[in-house]
PDB file of C-alpha atoms in Angstrom:
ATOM      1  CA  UNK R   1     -12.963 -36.120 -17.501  1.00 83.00           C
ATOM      2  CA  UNK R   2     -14.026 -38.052 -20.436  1.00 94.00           C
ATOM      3  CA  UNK R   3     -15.256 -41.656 -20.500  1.00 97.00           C
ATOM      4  CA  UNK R   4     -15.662 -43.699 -23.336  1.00 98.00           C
ATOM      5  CA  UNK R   5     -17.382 -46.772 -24.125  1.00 98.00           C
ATOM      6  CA  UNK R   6     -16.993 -49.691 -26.818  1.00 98.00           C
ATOM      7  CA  UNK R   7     -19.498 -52.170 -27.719  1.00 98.00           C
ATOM      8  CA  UNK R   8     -19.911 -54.416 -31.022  1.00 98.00           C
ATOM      9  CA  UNK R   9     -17.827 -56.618 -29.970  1.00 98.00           C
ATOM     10  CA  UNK R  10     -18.481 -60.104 -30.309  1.00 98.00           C
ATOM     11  CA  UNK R  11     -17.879 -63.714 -32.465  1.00 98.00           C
ATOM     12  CA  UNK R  12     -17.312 -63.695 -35.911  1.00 98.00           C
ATOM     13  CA  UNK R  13     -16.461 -66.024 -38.844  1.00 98.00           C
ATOM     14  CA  UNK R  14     -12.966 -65.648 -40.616  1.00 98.00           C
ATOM     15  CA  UNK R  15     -13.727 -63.414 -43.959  1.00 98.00           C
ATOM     16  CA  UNK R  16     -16.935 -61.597 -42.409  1.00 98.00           C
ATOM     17  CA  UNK R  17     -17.692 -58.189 -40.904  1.00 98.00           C
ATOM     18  CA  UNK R  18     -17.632 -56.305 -37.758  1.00 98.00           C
ATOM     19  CA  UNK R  19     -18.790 -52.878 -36.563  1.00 98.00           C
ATOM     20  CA  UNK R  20     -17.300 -51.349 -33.414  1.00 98.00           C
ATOM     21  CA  UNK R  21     -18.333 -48.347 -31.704  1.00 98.00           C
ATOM     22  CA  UNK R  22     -17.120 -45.628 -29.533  1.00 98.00           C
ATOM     23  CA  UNK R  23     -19.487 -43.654 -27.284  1.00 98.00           C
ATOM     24  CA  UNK R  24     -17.872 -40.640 -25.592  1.00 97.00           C
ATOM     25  CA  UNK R  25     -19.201 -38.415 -22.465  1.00 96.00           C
ATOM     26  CA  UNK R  26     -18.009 -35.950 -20.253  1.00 93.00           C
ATOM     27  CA  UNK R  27     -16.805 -33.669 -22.539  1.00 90.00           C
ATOM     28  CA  UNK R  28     -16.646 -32.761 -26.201  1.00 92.00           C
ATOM     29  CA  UNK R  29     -14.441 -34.783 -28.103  1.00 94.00           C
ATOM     30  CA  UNK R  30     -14.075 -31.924 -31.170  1.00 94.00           C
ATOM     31  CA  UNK R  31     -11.164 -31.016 -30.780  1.00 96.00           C
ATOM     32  CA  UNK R  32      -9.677 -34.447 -29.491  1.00 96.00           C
ATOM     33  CA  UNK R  33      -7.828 -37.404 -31.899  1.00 97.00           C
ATOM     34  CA  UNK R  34      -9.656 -40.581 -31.541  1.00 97.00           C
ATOM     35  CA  UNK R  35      -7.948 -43.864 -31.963  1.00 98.00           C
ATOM     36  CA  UNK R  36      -8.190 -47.658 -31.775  1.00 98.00           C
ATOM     37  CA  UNK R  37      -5.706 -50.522 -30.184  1.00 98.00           C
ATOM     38  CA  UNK R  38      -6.049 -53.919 -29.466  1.00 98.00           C
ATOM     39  CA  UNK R  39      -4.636 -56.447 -27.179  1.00 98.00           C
ATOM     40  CA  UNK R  40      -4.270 -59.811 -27.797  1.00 97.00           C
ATOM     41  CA  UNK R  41      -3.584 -62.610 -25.077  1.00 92.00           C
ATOM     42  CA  UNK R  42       0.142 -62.756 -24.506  1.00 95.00           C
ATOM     43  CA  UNK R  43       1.099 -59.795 -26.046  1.00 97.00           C
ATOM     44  CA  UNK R  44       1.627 -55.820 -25.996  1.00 97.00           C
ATOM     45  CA  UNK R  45      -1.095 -53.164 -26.626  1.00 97.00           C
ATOM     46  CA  UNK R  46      -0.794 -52.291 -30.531  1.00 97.00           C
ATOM     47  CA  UNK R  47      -2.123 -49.784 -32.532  1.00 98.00           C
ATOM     48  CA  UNK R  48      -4.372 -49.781 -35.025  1.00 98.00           C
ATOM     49  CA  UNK R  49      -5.993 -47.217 -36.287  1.00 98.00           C
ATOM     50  CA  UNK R  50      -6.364 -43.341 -35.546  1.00 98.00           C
ATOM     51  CA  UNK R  51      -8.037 -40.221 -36.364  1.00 97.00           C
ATOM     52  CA  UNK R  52      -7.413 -36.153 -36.576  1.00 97.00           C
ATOM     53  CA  UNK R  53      -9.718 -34.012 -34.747  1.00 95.00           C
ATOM     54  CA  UNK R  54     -11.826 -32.625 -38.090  1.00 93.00           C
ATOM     55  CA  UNK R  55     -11.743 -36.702 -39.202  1.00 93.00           C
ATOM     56  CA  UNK R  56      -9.699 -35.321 -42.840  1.00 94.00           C
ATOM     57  CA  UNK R  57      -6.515 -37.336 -42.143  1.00 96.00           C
ATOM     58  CA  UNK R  58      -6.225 -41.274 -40.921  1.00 97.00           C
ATOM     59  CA  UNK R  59      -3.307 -43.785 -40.080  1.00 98.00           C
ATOM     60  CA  UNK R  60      -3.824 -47.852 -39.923  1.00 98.00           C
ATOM     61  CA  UNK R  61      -1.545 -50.253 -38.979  1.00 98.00           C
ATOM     62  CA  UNK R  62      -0.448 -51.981 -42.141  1.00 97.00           C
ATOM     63  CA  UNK R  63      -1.786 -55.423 -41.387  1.00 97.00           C
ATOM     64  CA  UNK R  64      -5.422 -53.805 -41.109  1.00 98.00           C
ATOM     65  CA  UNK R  65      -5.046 -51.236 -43.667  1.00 97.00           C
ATOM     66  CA  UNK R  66      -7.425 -51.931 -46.540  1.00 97.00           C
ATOM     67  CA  UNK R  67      -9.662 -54.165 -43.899  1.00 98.00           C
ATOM     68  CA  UNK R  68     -10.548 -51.735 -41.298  1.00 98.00           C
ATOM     69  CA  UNK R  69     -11.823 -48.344 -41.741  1.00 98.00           C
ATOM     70  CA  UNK R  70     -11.658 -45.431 -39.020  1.00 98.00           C
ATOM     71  CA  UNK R  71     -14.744 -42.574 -38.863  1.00 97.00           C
ATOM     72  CA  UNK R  72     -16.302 -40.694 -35.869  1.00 97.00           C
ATOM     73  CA  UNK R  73     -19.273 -38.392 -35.848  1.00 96.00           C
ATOM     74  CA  UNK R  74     -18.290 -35.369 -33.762  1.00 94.00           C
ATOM     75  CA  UNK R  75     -21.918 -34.090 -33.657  1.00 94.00           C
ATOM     76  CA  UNK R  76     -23.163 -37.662 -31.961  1.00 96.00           C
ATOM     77  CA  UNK R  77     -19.591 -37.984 -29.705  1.00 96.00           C
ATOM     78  CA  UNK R  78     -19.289 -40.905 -31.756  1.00 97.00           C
ATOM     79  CA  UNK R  79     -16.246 -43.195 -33.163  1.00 97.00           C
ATOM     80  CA  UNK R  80     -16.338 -46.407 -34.835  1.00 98.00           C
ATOM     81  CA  UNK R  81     -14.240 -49.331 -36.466  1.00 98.00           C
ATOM     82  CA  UNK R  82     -15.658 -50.884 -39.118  1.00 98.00           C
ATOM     83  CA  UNK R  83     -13.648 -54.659 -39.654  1.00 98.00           C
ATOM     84  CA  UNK R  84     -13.967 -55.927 -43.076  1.00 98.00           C
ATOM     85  CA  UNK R  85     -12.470 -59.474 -44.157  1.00 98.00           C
ATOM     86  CA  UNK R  86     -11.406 -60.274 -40.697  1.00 98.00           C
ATOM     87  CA  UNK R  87      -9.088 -62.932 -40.059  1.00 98.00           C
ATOM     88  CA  UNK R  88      -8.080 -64.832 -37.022  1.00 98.00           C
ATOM     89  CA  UNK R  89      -5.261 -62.940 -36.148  1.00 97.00           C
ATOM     90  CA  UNK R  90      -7.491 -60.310 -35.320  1.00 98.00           C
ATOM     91  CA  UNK R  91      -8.747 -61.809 -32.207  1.00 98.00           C
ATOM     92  CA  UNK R  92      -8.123 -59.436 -29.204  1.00 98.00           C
ATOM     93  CA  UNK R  93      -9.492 -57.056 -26.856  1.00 98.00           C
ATOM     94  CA  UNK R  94     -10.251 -53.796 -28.957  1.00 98.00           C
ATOM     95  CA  UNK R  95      -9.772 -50.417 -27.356  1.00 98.00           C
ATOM     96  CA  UNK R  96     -10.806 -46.810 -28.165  1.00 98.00           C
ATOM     97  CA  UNK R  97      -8.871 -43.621 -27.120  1.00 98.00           C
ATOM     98  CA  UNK R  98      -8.747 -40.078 -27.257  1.00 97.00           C
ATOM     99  CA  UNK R  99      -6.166 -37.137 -26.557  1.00 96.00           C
ATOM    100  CA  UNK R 100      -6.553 -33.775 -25.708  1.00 95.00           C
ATOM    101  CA  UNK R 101      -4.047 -33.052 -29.330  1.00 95.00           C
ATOM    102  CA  UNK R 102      -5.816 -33.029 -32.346  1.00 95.00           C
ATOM    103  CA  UNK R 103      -3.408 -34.513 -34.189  1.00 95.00           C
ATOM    104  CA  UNK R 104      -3.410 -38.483 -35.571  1.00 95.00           C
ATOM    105  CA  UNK R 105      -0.560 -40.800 -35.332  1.00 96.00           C
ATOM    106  CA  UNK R 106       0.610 -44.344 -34.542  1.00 96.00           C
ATOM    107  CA  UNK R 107       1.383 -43.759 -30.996  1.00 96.00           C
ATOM    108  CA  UNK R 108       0.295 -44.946 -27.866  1.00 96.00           C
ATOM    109  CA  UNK R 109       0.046 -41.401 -25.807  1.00 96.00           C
ATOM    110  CA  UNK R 110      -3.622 -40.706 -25.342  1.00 97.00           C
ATOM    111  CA  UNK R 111      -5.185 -39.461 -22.465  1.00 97.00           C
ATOM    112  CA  UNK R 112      -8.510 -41.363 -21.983  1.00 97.00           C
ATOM    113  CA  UNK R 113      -8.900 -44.762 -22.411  1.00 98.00           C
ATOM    114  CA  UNK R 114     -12.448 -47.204 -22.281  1.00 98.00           C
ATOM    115  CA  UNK R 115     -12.645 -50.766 -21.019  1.00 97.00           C
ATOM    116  CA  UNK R 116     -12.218 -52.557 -24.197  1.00 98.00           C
ATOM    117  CA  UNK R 117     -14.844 -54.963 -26.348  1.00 98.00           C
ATOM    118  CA  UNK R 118     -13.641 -58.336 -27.278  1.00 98.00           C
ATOM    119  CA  UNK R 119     -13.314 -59.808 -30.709  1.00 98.00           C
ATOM    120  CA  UNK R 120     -13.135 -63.085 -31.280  1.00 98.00           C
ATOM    121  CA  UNK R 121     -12.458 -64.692 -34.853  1.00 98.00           C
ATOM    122  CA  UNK R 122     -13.204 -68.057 -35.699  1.00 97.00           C
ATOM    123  CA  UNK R 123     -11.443 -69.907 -38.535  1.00 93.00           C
TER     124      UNK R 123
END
């Protein structure tokens, strides 16, 4: 019912920047959460970052939290991930979510899921 879309994905130098972004159609994502997860090669789906559905309240996972910043743009259907100071260990497939409850947290449950953008970071 709703299909979503990353792109910005690409290469990028340890200690640089990165903008990822969320495109969502189908339905209206105002009254949805929105979050972020990445996958690296050889391990587990993680989170890392998520939103409320009015965009007032955020959660990071604590190695990105400082570096990455979560908005969205409910007007345009919009999220994004902006990557500040990125380091290698970032390097993995980066997904974007969203979940019919409003609500933001560090789980995994969300309904809708898009295909994932990779980042890769070079030392």
């Amino acid at each position: 019912q709703v299909r979503l879309v990353e792109s910005g994905g690409g290469l990028v130098q340890a200690g640089g920047s990165l903008r990822l972004s969320c495109a969502a159609s189908g339905r209206s994502i105002n009254t949805y959460s929105m979050g972020w997860f990445r996958q690296a090669p050889g391990k587990e789906r993680e989170f890392v970052a998520s939103i409320n559905e009015e965009g007032f309240i955020t959660y990071y996972e604590d190695s990105v939290e400082g570096r990455f910043t979560l908005s969205r743009d409910n007007g345009k259907s919009m999220a994004y991930l902006q990557m500040d100071n990125v380091k290698p260990e970032d390097t993995a497939v980066y997904y974007c979510a969203a979940r019919r409850e409003g609500y933001a947290d560090r789980g995994l449950n969300y309904d809708w899921w898009g295909q994932g953008t990779q980042v890769t970071v070079s030392s």
